[in-house]
XYZ file of C-alpha atoms in Angstrom:
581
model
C -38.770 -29.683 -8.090
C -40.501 -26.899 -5.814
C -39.246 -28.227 -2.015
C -37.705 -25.184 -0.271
C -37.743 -27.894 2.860
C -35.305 -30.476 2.756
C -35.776 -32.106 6.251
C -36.951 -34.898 6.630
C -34.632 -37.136 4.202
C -37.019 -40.078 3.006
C -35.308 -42.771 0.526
C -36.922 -45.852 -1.480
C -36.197 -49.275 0.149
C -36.332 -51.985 -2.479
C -37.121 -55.552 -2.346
C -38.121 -58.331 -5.067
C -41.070 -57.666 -6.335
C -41.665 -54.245 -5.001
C -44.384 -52.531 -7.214
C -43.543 -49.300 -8.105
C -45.457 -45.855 -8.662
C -45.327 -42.506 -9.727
C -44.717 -41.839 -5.881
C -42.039 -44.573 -4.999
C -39.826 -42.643 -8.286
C -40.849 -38.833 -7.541
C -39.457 -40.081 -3.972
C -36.081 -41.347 -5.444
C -35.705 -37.554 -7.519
C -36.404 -35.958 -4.432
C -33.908 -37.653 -1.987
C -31.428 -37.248 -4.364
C -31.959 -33.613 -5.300
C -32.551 -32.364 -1.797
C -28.968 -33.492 -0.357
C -27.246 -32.374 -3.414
C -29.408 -28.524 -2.388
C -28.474 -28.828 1.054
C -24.939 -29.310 0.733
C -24.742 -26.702 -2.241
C -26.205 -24.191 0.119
C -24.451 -24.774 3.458
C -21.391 -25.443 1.815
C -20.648 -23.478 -0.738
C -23.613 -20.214 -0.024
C -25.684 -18.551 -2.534
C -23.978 -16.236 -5.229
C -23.160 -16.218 -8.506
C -20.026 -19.275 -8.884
C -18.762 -17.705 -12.092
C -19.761 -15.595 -15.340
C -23.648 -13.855 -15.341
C -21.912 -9.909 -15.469
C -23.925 -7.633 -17.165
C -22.885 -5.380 -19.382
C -24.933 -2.116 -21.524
C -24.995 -2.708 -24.975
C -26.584 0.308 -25.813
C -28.998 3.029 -24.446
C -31.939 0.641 -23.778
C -30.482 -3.055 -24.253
C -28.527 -4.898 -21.853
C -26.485 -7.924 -22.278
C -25.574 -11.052 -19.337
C -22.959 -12.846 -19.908
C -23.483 -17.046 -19.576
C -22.380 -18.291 -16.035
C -23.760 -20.683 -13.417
C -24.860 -19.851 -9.518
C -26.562 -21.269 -6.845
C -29.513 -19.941 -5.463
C -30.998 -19.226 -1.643
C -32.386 -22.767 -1.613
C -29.234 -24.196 -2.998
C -30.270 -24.973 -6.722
C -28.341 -24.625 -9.090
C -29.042 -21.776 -12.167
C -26.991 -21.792 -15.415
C -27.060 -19.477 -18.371
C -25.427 -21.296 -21.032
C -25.524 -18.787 -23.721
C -25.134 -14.981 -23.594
C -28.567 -12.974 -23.345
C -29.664 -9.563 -24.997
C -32.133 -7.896 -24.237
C -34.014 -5.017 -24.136
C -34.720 -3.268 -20.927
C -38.282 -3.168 -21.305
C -39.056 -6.663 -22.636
C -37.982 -7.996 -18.997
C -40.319 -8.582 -16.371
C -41.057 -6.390 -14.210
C -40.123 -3.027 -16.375
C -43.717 -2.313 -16.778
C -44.585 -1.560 -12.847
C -42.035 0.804 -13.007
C -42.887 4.327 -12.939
C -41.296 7.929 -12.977
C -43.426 9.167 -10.250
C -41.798 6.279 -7.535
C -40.571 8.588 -5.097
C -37.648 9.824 -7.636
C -35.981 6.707 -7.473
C -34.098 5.959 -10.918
C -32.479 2.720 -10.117
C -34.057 -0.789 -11.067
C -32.162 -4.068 -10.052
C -31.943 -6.892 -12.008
C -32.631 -10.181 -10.869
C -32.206 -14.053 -12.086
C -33.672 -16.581 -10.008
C -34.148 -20.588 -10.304
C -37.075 -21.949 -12.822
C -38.358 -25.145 -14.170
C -41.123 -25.689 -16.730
C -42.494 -29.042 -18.158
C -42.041 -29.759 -21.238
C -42.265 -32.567 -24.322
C -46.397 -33.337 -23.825
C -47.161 -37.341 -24.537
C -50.012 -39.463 -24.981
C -51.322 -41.112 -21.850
C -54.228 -43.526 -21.154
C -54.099 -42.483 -17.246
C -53.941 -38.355 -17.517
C -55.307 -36.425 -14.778
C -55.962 -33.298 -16.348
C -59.299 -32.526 -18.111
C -61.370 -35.289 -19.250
C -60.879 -34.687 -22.717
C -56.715 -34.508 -22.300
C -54.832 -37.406 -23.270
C -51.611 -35.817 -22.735
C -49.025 -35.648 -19.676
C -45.801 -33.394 -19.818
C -42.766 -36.189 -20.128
C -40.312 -33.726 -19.167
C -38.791 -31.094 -16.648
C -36.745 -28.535 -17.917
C -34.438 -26.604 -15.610
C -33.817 -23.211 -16.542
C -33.565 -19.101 -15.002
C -35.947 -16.389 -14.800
C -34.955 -12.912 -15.702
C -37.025 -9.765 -13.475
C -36.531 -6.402 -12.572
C -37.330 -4.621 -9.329
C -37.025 -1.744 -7.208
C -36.185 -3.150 -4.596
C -32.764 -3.889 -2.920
C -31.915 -8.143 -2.256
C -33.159 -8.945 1.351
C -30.369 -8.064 4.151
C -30.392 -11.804 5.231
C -29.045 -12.591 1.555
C -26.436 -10.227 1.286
C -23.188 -11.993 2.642
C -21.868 -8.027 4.011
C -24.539 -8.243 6.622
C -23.017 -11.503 8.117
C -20.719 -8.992 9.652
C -21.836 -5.287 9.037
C -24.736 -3.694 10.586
C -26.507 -1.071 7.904
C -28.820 1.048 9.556
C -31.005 3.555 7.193
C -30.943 7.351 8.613
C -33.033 8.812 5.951
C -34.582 7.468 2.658
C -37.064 9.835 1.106
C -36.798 12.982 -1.726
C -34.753 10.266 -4.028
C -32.164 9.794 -1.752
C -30.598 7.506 0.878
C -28.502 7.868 3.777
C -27.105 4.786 5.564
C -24.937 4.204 8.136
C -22.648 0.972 8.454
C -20.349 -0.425 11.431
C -18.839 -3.745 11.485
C -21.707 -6.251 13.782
C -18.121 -7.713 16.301
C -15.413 -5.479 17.447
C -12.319 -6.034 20.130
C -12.401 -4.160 22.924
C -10.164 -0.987 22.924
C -10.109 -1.113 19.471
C -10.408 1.028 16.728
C -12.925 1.346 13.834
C -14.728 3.299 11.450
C -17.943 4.279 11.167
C -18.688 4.621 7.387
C -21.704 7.057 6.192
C -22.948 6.313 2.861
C -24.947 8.925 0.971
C -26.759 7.385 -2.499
C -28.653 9.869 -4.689
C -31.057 8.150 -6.648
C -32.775 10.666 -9.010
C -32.499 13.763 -6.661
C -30.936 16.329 -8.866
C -30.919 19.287 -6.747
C -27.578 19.691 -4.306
C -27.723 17.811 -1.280
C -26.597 18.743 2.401
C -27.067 17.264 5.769
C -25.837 17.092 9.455
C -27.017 15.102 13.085
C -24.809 14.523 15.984
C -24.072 10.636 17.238
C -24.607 9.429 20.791
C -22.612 6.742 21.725
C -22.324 3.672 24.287
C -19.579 1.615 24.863
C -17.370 3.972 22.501
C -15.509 7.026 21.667
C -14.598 8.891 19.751
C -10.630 9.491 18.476
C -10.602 12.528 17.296
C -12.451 15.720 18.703
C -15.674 16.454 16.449
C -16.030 12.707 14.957
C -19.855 12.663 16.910
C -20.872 15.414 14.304
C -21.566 14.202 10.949
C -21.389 16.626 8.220
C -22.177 16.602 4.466
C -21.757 19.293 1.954
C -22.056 17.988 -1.715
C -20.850 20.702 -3.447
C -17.398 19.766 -1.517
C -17.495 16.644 -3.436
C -16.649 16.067 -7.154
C -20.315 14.897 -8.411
C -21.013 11.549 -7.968
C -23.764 9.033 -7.544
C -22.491 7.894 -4.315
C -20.698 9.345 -1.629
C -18.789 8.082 1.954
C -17.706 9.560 4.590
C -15.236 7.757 7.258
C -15.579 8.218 11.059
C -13.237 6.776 13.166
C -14.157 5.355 16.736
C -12.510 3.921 19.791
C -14.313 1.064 21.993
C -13.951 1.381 25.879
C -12.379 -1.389 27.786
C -15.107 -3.631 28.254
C -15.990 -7.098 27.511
C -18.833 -8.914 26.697
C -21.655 -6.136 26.564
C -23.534 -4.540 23.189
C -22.787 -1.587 22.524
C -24.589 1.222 20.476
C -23.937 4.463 17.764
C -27.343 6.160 17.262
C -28.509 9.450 16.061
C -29.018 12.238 18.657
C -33.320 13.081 18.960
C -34.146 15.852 16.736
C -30.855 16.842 15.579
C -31.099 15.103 11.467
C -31.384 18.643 9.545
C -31.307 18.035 5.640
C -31.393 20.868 2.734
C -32.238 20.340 -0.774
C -30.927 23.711 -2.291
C -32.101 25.837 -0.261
C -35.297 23.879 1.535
C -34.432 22.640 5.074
C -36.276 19.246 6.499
C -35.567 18.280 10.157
C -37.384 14.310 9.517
C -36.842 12.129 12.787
C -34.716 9.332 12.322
C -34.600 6.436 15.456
C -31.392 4.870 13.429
C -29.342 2.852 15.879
C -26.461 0.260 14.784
C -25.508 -1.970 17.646
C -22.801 -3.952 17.914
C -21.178 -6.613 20.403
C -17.881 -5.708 22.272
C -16.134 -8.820 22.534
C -12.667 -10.062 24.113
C -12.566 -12.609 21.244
C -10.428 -11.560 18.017
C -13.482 -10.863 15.800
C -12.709 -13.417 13.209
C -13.287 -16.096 15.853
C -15.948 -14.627 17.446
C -17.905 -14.176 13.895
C -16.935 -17.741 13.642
C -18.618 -19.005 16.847
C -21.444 -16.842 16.254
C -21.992 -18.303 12.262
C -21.598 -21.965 13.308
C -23.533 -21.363 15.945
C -27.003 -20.186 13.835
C -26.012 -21.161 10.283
C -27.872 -23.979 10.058
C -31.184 -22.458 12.069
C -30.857 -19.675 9.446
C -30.406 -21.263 6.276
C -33.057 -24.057 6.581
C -35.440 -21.576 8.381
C -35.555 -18.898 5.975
C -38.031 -20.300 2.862
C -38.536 -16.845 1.106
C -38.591 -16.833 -2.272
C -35.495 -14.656 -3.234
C -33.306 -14.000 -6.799
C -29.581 -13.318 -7.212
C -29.156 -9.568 -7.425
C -26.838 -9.393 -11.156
C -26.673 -6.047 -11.676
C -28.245 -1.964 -10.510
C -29.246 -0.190 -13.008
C -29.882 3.369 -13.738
C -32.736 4.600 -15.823
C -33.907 7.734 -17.166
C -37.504 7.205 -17.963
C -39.479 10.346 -19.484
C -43.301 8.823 -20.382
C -43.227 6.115 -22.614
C -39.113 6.283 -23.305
C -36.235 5.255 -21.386
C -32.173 5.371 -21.498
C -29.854 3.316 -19.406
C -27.649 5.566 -17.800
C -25.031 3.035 -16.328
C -24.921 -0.340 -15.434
C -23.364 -1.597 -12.127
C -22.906 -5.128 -12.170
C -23.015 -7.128 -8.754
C -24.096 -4.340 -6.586
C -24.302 -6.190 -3.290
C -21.452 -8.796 -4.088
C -23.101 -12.566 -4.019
C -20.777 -14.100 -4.872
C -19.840 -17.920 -4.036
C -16.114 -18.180 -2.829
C -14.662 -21.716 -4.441
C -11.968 -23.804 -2.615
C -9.438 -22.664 -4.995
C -10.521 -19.101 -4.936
C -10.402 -19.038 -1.682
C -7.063 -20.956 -1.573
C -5.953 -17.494 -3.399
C -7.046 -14.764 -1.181
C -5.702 -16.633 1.569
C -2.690 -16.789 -0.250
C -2.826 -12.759 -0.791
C -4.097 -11.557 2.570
C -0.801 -13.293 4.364
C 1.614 -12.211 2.029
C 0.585 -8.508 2.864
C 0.615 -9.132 6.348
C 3.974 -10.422 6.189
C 5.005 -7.436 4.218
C 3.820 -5.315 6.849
C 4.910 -7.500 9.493
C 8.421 -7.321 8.269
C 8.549 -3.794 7.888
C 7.772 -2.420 11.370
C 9.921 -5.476 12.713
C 8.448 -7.312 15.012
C 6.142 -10.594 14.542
C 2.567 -10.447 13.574
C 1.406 -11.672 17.333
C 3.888 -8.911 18.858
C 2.375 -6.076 16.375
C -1.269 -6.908 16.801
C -0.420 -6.381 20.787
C 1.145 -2.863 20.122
C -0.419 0.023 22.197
C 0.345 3.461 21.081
C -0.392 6.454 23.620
C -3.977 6.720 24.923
C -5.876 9.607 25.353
C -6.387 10.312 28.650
C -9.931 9.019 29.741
C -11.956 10.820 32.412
C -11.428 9.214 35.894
C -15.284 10.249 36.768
C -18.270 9.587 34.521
C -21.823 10.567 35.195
C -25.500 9.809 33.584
C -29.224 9.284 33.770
C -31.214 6.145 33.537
C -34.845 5.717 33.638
C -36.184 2.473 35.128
C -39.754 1.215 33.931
C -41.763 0.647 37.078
C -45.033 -0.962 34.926
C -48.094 0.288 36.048
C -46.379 0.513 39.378
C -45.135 -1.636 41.848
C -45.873 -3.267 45.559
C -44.315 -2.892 49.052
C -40.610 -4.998 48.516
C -41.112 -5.143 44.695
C -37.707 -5.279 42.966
C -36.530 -4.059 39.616
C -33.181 -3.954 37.879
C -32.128 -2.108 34.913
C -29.965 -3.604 32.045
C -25.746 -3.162 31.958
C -24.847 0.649 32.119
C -21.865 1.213 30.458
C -19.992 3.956 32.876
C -16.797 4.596 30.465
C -14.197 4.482 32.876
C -12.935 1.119 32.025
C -12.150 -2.313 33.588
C -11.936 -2.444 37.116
C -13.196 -0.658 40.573
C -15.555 2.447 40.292
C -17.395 3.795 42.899
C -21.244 5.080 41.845
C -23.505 6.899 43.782
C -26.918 7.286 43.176
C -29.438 9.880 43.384
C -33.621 9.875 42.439
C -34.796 12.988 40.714
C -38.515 14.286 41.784
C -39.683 14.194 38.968
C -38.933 13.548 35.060
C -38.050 17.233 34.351
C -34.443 18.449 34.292
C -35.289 21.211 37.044
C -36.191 18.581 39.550
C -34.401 17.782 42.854
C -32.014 15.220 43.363
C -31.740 13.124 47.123
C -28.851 11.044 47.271
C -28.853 8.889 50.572
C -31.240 8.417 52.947
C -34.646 9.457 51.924
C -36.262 9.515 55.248
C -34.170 12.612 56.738
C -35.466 15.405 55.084
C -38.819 16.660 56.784
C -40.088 17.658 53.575
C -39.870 14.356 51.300
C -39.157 15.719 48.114
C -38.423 12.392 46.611
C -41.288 11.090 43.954
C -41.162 7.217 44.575
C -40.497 5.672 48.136
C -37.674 3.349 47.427
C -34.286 2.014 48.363
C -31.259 1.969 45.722
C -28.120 0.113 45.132
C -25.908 -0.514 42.173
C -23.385 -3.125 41.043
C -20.130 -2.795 39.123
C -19.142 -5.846 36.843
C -15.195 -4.655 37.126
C -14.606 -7.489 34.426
C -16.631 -5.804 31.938
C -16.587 -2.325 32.523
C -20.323 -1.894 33.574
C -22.962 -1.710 36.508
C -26.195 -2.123 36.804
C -28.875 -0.150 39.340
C -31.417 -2.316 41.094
C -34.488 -0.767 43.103
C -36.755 -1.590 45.678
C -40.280 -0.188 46.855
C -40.394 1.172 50.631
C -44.256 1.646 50.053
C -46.996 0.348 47.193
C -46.458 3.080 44.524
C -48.879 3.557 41.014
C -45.862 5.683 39.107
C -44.607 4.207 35.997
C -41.514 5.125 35.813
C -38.492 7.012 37.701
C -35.550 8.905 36.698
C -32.227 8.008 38.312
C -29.214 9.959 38.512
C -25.754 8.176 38.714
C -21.814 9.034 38.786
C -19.116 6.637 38.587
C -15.627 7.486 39.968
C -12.400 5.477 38.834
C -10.448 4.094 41.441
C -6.956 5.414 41.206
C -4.976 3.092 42.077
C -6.714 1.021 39.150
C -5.346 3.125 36.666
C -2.078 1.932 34.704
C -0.357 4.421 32.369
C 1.274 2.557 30.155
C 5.127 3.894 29.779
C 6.292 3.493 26.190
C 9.623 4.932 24.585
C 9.541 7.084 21.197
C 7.061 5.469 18.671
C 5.789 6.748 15.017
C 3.081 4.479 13.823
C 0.593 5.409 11.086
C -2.991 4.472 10.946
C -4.131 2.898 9.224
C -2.225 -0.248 8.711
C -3.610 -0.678 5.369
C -6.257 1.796 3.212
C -8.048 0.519 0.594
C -8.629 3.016 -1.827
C -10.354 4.268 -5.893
C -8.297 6.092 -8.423
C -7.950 9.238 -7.853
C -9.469 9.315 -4.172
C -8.242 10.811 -0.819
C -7.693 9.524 2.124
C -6.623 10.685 5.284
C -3.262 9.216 7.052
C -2.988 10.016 10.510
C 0.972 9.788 12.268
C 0.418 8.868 16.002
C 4.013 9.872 18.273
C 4.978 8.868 21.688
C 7.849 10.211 23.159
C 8.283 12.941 21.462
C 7.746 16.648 21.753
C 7.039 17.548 18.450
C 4.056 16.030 16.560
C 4.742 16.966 13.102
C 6.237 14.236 10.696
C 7.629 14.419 7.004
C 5.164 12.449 4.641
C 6.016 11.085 1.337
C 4.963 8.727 -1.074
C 7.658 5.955 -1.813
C 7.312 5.115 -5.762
C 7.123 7.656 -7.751
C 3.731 7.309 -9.575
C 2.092 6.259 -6.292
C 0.156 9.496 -5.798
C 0.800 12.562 -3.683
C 0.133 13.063 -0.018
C 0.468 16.982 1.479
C 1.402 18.008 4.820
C -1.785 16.836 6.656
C -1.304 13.295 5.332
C -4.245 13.813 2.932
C -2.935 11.178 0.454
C -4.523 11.821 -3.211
C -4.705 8.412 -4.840
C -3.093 8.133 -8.785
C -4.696 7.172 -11.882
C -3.155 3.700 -12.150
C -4.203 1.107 -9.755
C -1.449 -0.940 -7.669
C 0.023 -1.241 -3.971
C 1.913 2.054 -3.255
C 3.768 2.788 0.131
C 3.158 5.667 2.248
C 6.443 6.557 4.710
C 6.013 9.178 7.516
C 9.556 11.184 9.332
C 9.470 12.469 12.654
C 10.540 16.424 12.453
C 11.734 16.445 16.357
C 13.426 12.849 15.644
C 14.705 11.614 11.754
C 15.455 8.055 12.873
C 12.199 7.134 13.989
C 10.355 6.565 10.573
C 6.761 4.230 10.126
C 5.225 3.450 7.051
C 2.305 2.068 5.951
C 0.399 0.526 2.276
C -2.229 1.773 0.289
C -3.946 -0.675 -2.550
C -5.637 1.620 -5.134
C -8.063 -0.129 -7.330
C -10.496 0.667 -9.887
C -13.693 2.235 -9.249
């Protein structure tokens, strides 16, 4: 059964003495397999259900372990015995090869198959004229293949709500960059760097500065990214954590992408400067992001799922390979890289079980309801009360007498409510031009490039304004540089009067054996900003001065507790999960 399209749902109608066909029964397989598919994939997803991990059995043989799943078209694939096998008896090994741009990983995939099977006699065969045989029988079964490349990012269930832009993948290595697709406004998150080395042996370092819209940034240097590998204890891959603020608006996209020019990467000692255009984007919403993934998913699931007929596997396992001519070795096995995995009621019923129990614990502990400690606002940094910028607006090939044309949402910075802008047109696109704000027409000289008139419009509900021209004369330029500055309105600004605080971010850190992680205290009220830190159970770990926590060896849920130095009775805490790597 082949169908990737389910729609249109046709069923037999019967009646006495009906004559039936090869048609009228194919009809009555396909009716009933296509709902069962349909509700298998929009109900339950595609992933592996249960079992299917793959293990190394030795330096060239792998083993997968029995275990059902359900693929991207919503059929069902079981292994009902464990498999072993070696590496290069599985399709796909052979188009490997060492020269492939360094990369030593292969990825191993299992997708849906059906063969026919049990041949009969038959006095009506349309095969070959000579044939007298039909196949009686379909047999469902799996298909084992290896590839280089990684499971499309509309299969991956992490993209449903992360956006993973590449910076860099060349020289055997790969640099991505990941923020979550929804976030609250005035909110905080992390912007999480991941750096994979896949067969690049020499030391790695790299650095590029972040320009950012409708963020920033929490702590003083978090737009420079920086990595050093020799800082790192070797590993195969590596993160770094940035930590962002949104701006108080609502309802607008906002953007993180990598400053022109400024991606400089060494290998040893030999320096690249590659461009990279890597952007994430991400909407700035005054939803809680849980619902507003929600609307967004129930909004397109359906257009998504039905529309998208590629033929795609289940991604079981990455696997590293050392490959010297004609040999190989494994060198480790990572099963269920990119986690598809298919969430069962009752499994579900679990973690939903788990998830509120923590936040209960940490409810409890600061005191207050959950509702109450989601609305908590610790002490802002103070934002600039002016804001200034450039925008280019695309004229086409140029524009007649009263032609009109608007740019997109600005995002000025200075928050929700009134701003006042001015505007000013540059001569020309160079940054040593001259700038007329105002009236045009007074200067005897015009030193203005484009004949125009200029106005701009603040959205005080989202934080925003757009500029909108007009042509005084017909004009043939293509484009014109504006400049703008937005000034806050003071008596729009609210400082926010709170008494002495501690609080600890994050609320929760998830967290390998043996990793660090960075705590940070955050104190209102209070003159001094140093705090005690200390770990509450004795084999949870260390954490130093700084709040650099070190995670321990054994995996568990540990509690990190900071003092105030200036004031011992205001004390905050905070939990850390440690799990294996």
């Amino acid at each position: 059964m082949k169908n990737l399209k389910y729609l249109n749902f046709e069923r037999n109608k019967y009646f006495y003495g009906k004559l039936l066909n090869v048609e009228d029964f194919e009809t009555e397989q396909r009716y009933m397999n296509d709902k069962r598919r349909l509700i298998n994939r929009l109900v339950h997803g595609m992933g592996v259900v249960c079992g299917m991990n793959v293990v190394s059995v030795d330096e060239a043989t792998i083993s997968v372990e029995m275990g059902l799943a359900l693929d991207f078209a919503g059929r069902e694939i079981v292994i009902e015995k464990p498999i072993l096998k070696k590496l290069s008896t599985i399709d796909g090994f052979a188009n490997y090869r060492d020269e492939d741009e360094a990369n030593n990983n292969l990825y191993l995939y299992v997708e849906y198959q059906e063969t026919e099977k049990e041949p009969v006699h038959s006095i009506a065969a349309r095969g070959e004229a000579n044939s007298k045989e039909e196949f009686n029988k379909y047999q469902e079964g799996y298909h084992l293949y290896l590839s280089d490349q990684e499971p499309d990012a509309d299969f991956v269930a992490g993209n449903l709500y992360q956006e993973v832009e590449t910076v860099y993948q060349e020289n055997g290595i790969r640099i991505q960059q990941i923020t979550p697709k929804y976030l609250e406004s005035e909110k905080e998150f992390d912007v999480i760097i991941q750096i994979e080395k896949r067969g690049q042996e020499k030391p790695i370092s790299f650095s590029y500065r972040l320009e950012l819209d409708g963020v920033e940034t929490v702590k003083r240097g978090n737009s420079e990214v920086s990595f050093i590998e020799m800082d790192y204890q070797k590993a195969s891959v590596y993160t770094i954590t940035k930590r962002f603020r949104t701006l108080p608006v609502k309802g607008v996209k906002g953007r993180i992408r990598i400053e022109e020019k400024s991606l400089s990467i060494h290998f040893g000692e030999k320096e690249i400067r590659p461009s990279s255009k890597a952007e994430n984007s991400f909407f700035i919403t005054e939803k809680k992001v849980k619902q507003e993934f929600l609307d967004q998913y129930y909004k397109n699931a359906m257009e998504e799922v039905i529309g998208n007929t590629n033929m795609q596997g289940i991604c079981l396992a990455r696997i590293s390979v050392l490959k010297a001519g004609e040999t190989y070795l494994i060198g480790a096995v990572e099963a269920m890289p990119f986690r598809q995995y298919v969430y069962t009621n009752p499994l579900a019923q679990v973690m939903n079980e788990l998830t509120l129990q923590e936040e209960e614990k940490a409810g409890k502990f600061y005191g207050l309801p959950l509702e109450k400690r989601d609305a908590l606002v610790r002490e802002e940094v103070p934002r600039n009360q002016i804001a200034c910028g450039e925008a280019v607006v695309y004229l086409g090939l140029g524009g007649l007498k009263g032609q009109q044309f608007f740019t997109e949402d600005i995002v000025h910075g200075l928050g929700l409510g009134i701003v006042y802008i001015v505007l000013g047109e540059a001569s020309d696109m160079g940054d040593t031009s001259s700038i007329v704000y105002g009236a045009q027409d007074i200067f005897e000289q015009r030193t203005h490039k484009v004949p125009l008139k200029m106005a701009a419009k603040a959205d005080v509900t989202k934080g925003t304004f757009q500029i909108g021209l007009e042509c005084l004369e017909d004009i043939v330029e293509q484009q014109v540089k504006i400049h703008w500055m937005a000034v806050k309105d003071k008596r729009e600004r609210q400082i926010l009067q709170e008494s002495r605080t501690l609080t600890i971010q994050p609320d929760m850190a998830n967290v390998s054996v043996r990793e660090n992680y960075y705590f940070e205290a955050l104190l209102q009220g209070v003159s001094n900003s140093r705090v005690f830190w200390s770990v509450k159970e004795a084999e949870g770990g260390s954490i130093d001065e700084n709040g650099m926590y070190t995670a321990p060896n054994q995996p568990g849920v540990y509690e990190i507790m900071a003092k105030s130095m200036d004031d011992e009775s205001l004390i905050a805490s905070t939990y850390v999960v440690v799990r294996d790597k």
